[in-house]
Structures are given as structure tokens and as C-alpha cells.
Amino acid sequence: MRDEFDTTIVQFDEETGIGHLTLNRPDALNALSDQLRKDIVGGLRRLEAENDADDGVVLRAVIIEGADGNFCAGADITEFSGDAAGARSDREHYEFISDFPVPVIAKIRGYCLGGGFETAMSCDFRFAHEDARFGLPEVDLGIIPGAGGAQFISRLNNPSVAMEIAMTGDHISAERASELELVNRVYGDDLDGATREFAETIASKPPLAVQAIKDSARAATEVGLAEGRKYDRRLVEPLFATEDFEKGARAFAEDDYEPEFEGR
Ligand code: COA
């Protein structure tokens, strides 16, 4: 399946269960216009619509990237109106990605700034090319990264690092972002292959267990450990009743049984 929205390209590979969403405003370095933000949500909804375990088609992972060598240069400055209500409405795609049930991988080349960096940090994984440049330049416009930029960095690393990046507005390299644990992996020319291989590995696992792990790990940043353990018990119990659990248990017992997990 391949769908063109105004500013995104959405592809889905039924064989692997991997969805692909490309931000496609290369002339503006894929800056987040209102249309692009809507199309990110529309594109993810389109991918969700493919998910039908009873039909044997399961969405298992999504890769988000930018067209033509840049991830995204942040909010589209030409659309800034100074209207606070407008600024609020631009948060939707960030939350949609964070709350999206299947794992989302940001594959990052070139500029990844402001709202682009916040989009990447809303994803579950960040795989970067060594040429990628990260930053939160909003301070130079007299505003802050209002979709959680400093919040995300404070959780991924610490508040002092978040302030260093957000108060200076300086760009940092992929290598530095990796040292700071803001990206998972850095690659050279093998970025595409390595990202695809990682997505395929996740996609080969039991999808409901993968989704529950995302749910658990996301909850860990919100609740204390005691509450988190209770949360995990609620997540694990229904998994024991799935066909995929039976298949996994059988594969453990029988050497020559290769399970195909189907999200049921
Ligand atoms: N919003 C709208 N348009 C943007 C944009 C943004 N955030 N970032 C880049 N563009 C546009 C430029 O206006 C330019 O358009 P043009 O060719 O019609 O003039 C095009 O993308 C290429 O950008 P340009 O500035 O010429 O490229 P560069 O390589 O010299 O610089 C950046 C790249 C990313 C350093 C620079 O574009 C920049 O600082 N962008 C703003 C980043 C930002 O502040 N983001 C946070 C916004 S809250």
C-alpha cells in the first residue's frame, strides 16, 4: 500500500508489517506546517486501518523519516501567528505518535530541530545518520520548545542537559546526541539497512507483547515502581491467553517448531 497525502507519503508492507511515513516538504526542510502535522496524524491513522489480525495483516512497527536528507527543521516559522490557541493545536501529532500502540522509529538525517527534534523524541527509538544535527533553537525566537523538548531531554538524560540545549539553541552532532542518550544508534551509509533490520526484528516478535512492552515502558516515566508493577500485571495477564503465547511456549519445548506470531 502506498498513499500520498499533501505533505506525507505513507507506505505499508503487508509481508513484514512495517509501515513507513515520510515527511515530504523538502523545500522547507520538512518544517511542520499545519498541513504536515495533520498529515502525520492522517498517515498514522491510515496505517492503523491496515491492522486486522483476523485477516492476517498486522501493523508491527512504523518508521518515520524526512524526504531529501533532512528529518525536519521544526515548526513552520512562516505560519507563526502569535496566537496561543494555534500553538496549542500543534501538539496533536506529538501525542499521537507517543500514544501510537505500535513501536515508532525515527530515522534521522540532516537537520532535526525544534518541533522536528520533539517529533523524534515522541518516537520510541531514534536511529541517526552521523551527519544529523539536533537542536532546540526556539529560544532565539523568544519562545520555548513547547511540545515537551526540555521535558523529553530531562527524562532521557537530565534537566541540566535539557537546559544546556534549550537555553543555548546550539546544534549538536549525532555523536554528541548519542553520548547524551538522546539517540539510540548512529550509523553512516548503512543507516537504512540497520533501521530496517531493527524494525524487522521487532516485527518478528509477538505483536501484542511488543505493544504491551511499549505501554509498560511509557508508563514507567509517569508512575512510581509499585504502581508500575501493578500496571505490568494487568498487561501480562491477557497475554497468557493468546495464541502467540501458546506458539512461543511450544517453540521453547520443540526444537524444530518455528512460530509465526500473528497478534492473536
Ligand atoms: N520554517 C519554515 N521554513 C523553513 C524552516 C522553518 N522552520 N527552516 C527552514 N526553512 C526553509 C527556509 O526558509 C528556506 O526556504 P527558501 O529556500 O524558500 O528560502 C529553506 O527551508 C532552506 O532553508 P535555509 O535556511 O536556506 O537552509 P540553510 O541550510 O541555510 O539553514 C537551518 C538550515 C535549518 C539552519 C535554517 O533553515 C534554520 O535555522 N531554520 C529554522 C530552524 C528553527 O528555528 N526551527 C524551530 C522553529 S520554532
XYZ file of C-alpha atoms and ligand atoms in Angstrom:
312
model
C 0.000 0.000 0.000
C 1.265 3.488 -0.863
C -0.737 6.664 -0.182
C 0.236 10.238 -0.947
C -1.122 12.839 1.430
C -0.421 16.514 0.660
C 2.790 16.518 2.683
C 3.469 12.910 3.674
C 3.999 9.642 1.835
C 2.686 6.553 3.601
C 3.683 3.010 2.727
C 2.819 -0.317 4.265
C 4.493 -3.644 3.588
C 1.997 -6.438 4.336
C 4.735 -9.083 4.330
C 6.759 -7.562 7.158
C 4.011 -5.486 8.841
C 6.270 -2.422 8.704
C 4.738 0.982 7.939
C 6.714 3.921 6.582
C 5.825 7.574 6.866
C 7.914 10.188 5.037
C 7.618 13.895 5.866
C 7.592 15.423 2.421
C 8.169 19.191 2.323
C 11.822 19.113 1.272
C 11.793 22.735 0.008
C 11.177 23.861 3.603
C 13.433 21.176 5.131
C 10.210 19.321 6.085
C 9.183 22.094 8.503
C 5.959 21.314 10.353
C 3.199 23.252 8.622
C -0.378 22.813 9.849
C -0.949 20.545 6.858
C 2.097 18.392 7.619
C 1.042 17.961 11.256
C -2.427 16.889 10.106
C -0.952 14.548 7.506
C 1.307 12.861 10.078
C -1.781 12.001 12.112
C -3.734 11.104 8.950
C -0.890 8.891 7.750
C -0.622 7.047 11.071
C -4.404 6.555 11.112
C -4.129 5.138 7.586
C -1.507 2.661 8.797
C -3.654 1.717 11.798
C -6.512 0.975 9.401
C -4.355 -1.759 7.834
C -4.216 -3.592 11.132
C -6.555 -6.581 11.086
C -5.191 -9.662 12.834
C -8.235 -11.730 11.778
C -7.252 -11.079 8.165
C -3.634 -11.946 8.956
C -2.433 -8.359 8.394
C -0.779 -6.784 11.404
C 0.924 -3.406 11.699
C 4.041 -4.231 13.736
C 6.321 -1.184 13.558
C 6.475 2.238 11.902
C 9.498 4.134 10.592
C 9.223 7.930 10.280
C 11.776 9.861 8.230
C 12.123 13.089 6.274
C 12.450 13.435 2.495
C 15.688 14.525 0.808
C 18.284 14.284 3.537
C 16.683 16.204 6.414
C 14.395 14.970 9.150
C 12.610 18.239 9.993
C 13.651 21.857 10.700
C 10.924 22.404 13.286
C 7.669 24.319 13.249
C 6.992 26.241 10.043
C 8.024 29.732 11.083
C 6.131 31.312 8.184
C 2.860 30.074 9.720
C 3.515 31.573 13.162
C 0.657 33.877 14.100
C 1.478 34.707 17.715
C -1.846 33.097 18.535
C -1.514 30.880 21.635
C -4.508 28.728 20.645
C -2.807 27.981 17.336
C 0.356 26.972 19.179
C -1.659 24.597 21.386
C -3.271 22.818 18.473
C 0.114 21.862 17.054
C 0.717 19.339 19.831
C -1.626 16.739 18.492
C 0.775 14.800 16.277
C 3.369 14.530 19.062
C 0.870 12.912 21.398
C -0.491 10.760 18.617
C 2.992 9.330 17.995
C 3.723 8.833 21.730
C 0.374 7.099 22.222
C 0.526 5.115 18.997
C 0.160 1.466 20.006
C 2.985 0.005 17.910
C 6.661 0.997 18.170
C 7.676 4.042 16.122
C 11.267 4.522 14.963
C 12.562 7.938 13.874
C 15.215 7.579 11.150
C 17.099 10.865 11.183
C 19.330 12.524 8.615
C 20.345 16.179 8.405
C 18.505 18.771 10.449
C 16.373 17.618 13.353
C 15.463 20.875 15.082
C 12.799 22.314 17.355
C 9.470 20.588 16.694
C 11.367 18.137 14.473
C 13.510 17.075 17.446
C 10.351 16.931 19.591
C 8.709 14.748 16.933
C 11.748 12.451 17.008
C 11.669 12.346 20.821
C 7.955 11.461 20.697
C 9.025 8.314 18.818
C 10.148 5.214 20.695
C 13.560 4.964 19.013
C 15.908 7.375 17.263
C 18.332 5.961 14.689
C 20.512 8.741 13.308
C 22.937 9.248 10.441
C 26.304 10.568 11.532
C 25.516 13.803 9.615
C 22.381 14.534 11.687
C 22.206 17.817 13.613
C 19.952 18.227 16.622
C 18.871 21.344 18.472
C 16.117 23.343 20.132
C 16.525 26.837 18.601
C 13.193 28.258 19.854
C 14.919 30.392 22.482
C 16.250 32.637 19.695
C 12.640 33.365 18.714
C 11.824 34.314 22.309
C 9.765 31.145 22.897
C 10.423 27.666 24.247
C 10.154 24.222 22.676
C 6.503 23.951 23.650
C 5.844 20.323 22.746
C 7.972 18.855 25.514
C 11.537 19.390 24.226
C 13.082 20.135 27.622
C 10.792 17.602 29.287
C 11.889 14.805 26.962
C 15.604 15.584 27.339
C 15.210 15.792 31.123
C 13.792 12.272 31.093
C 16.209 10.814 28.517
C 19.164 12.429 30.280
C 18.793 15.142 32.905
C 17.357 18.666 33.357
C 20.782 20.322 33.224
C 21.470 18.833 29.777
C 17.950 19.864 28.700
C 18.622 23.455 29.769
C 22.038 23.499 28.099
C 20.477 22.507 24.762
C 17.288 24.605 25.040
C 18.886 27.765 26.519
C 21.783 27.952 24.049
C 19.809 26.839 20.983
C 23.102 25.340 19.733
C 23.113 22.462 17.273
C 24.695 19.233 18.499
C 26.120 16.391 16.422
C 24.697 12.881 16.224
C 27.751 11.663 18.132
C 27.084 14.109 20.999
C 23.359 13.261 20.958
C 24.319 9.615 21.256
C 26.678 10.307 24.196
C 23.757 12.070 25.859
C 21.473 9.068 25.121
C 19.130 11.241 23.086
C 19.513 8.857 20.146
C 19.714 5.063 20.284
C 22.126 4.419 17.402
C 24.321 6.317 14.962
C 25.226 4.915 11.529
C 26.945 6.008 8.342
C 25.709 4.844 4.946
C 24.204 1.708 6.464
C 21.500 3.707 8.307
C 18.676 2.487 6.023
C 19.662 -1.180 6.260
C 20.295 -1.076 10.012
C 16.980 0.655 10.702
C 15.097 -1.797 8.507
C 16.813 -4.753 10.190
C 15.891 -3.413 13.635
C 12.264 -2.860 12.562
C 12.143 -6.391 11.117
C 13.473 -7.854 14.353
C 10.724 -6.166 16.361
C 8.187 -7.090 13.682
C 9.080 -10.780 14.002
C 8.139 -10.820 17.707
C 4.640 -11.426 19.108
C 2.913 -8.090 18.306
C 0.688 -7.940 21.390
C 3.679 -8.495 23.690
C 5.645 -5.798 21.828
C 2.743 -3.353 22.237
C 2.456 -4.190 25.942
C 6.197 -3.529 26.404
C 5.734 -0.082 24.817
C 2.775 0.552 27.108
C 4.788 -0.523 30.174
C 7.944 1.447 29.307
C 5.919 4.593 28.549
C 4.027 4.223 31.853
C 7.355 3.944 33.710
C 8.020 7.642 33.103
C 4.639 8.565 34.626
C 4.168 6.355 37.697
C 6.194 5.036 40.636
C 7.630 1.490 40.702
C 4.886 -0.037 42.906
C 2.152 1.346 40.657
C 4.202 0.341 37.596
C 4.381 -3.281 38.756
C 0.610 -3.376 39.221
C 0.292 -1.895 35.742
C 2.514 -4.640 34.297
C 0.475 -7.381 35.977
C -2.622 -6.025 34.250
C -0.722 -6.013 30.953
C 0.703 -9.534 31.218
C -2.398 -11.461 32.311
C -4.320 -11.294 28.995
C -1.150 -12.238 27.096
C -1.192 -15.721 28.676
C -4.498 -16.304 26.867
C -3.152 -15.503 23.368
C -2.364 -17.913 20.535
C 1.061 -16.266 20.300
C 1.825 -17.310 23.892
C 0.931 -20.904 23.002
C 3.189 -20.716 19.957
C 6.058 -19.196 21.949
C 5.757 -21.848 24.659
C 5.641 -24.597 22.035
C 8.743 -23.209 20.292
C 10.544 -23.331 23.636
C 9.595 -27.003 24.079
C 10.070 -28.200 20.474
C 13.388 -27.517 18.755
C 12.082 -27.761 15.178
C 8.946 -25.615 15.596
C 9.287 -22.107 14.076
C 6.406 -19.943 15.317
C 4.810 -17.243 13.203
C 3.330 -14.744 15.577
C 0.083 -13.212 14.362
C -1.031 -10.833 17.075
C -3.800 -13.060 18.432
N 10.023 27.057 8.888
C 9.786 27.429 7.609
N 10.709 27.355 6.634
C 11.905 26.866 6.945
C 12.228 26.440 8.243
C 11.220 26.550 9.249
N 11.418 26.122 10.498
N 13.509 26.022 8.272
C 13.969 26.175 7.001
N 13.005 26.682 6.212
C 13.101 26.991 4.776
C 13.940 28.239 4.543
O 13.153 29.398 4.702
C 14.386 28.022 3.113
O 13.325 28.348 2.241
P 13.614 29.178 0.890
O 14.535 28.295 0.083
O 12.252 29.341 0.294
O 14.279 30.451 1.306
C 14.589 26.508 3.044
O 13.825 25.959 4.112
C 16.026 26.094 3.216
O 16.487 26.656 4.437
P 17.821 27.569 4.523
O 17.725 28.404 5.752
O 18.053 28.269 3.246
O 18.901 26.426 4.691
P 20.295 26.517 5.455
O 20.986 25.242 5.138
O 20.986 27.796 5.161
O 19.906 26.549 7.025
C 18.745 25.820 9.013
C 19.253 25.455 7.603
C 17.947 24.635 9.493
C 19.928 26.071 9.939
C 17.872 27.089 8.939
O 16.918 26.909 7.885
C 17.109 27.374 10.194
O 17.697 27.838 11.154
N 15.780 27.103 10.211
C 14.930 27.421 11.330
C 15.072 26.380 12.407
C 14.209 26.745 13.606
O 14.371 27.796 14.209
N 13.296 25.822 13.964
C 12.441 25.982 15.115
C 11.233 26.739 14.782
S 10.255 27.036 16.239
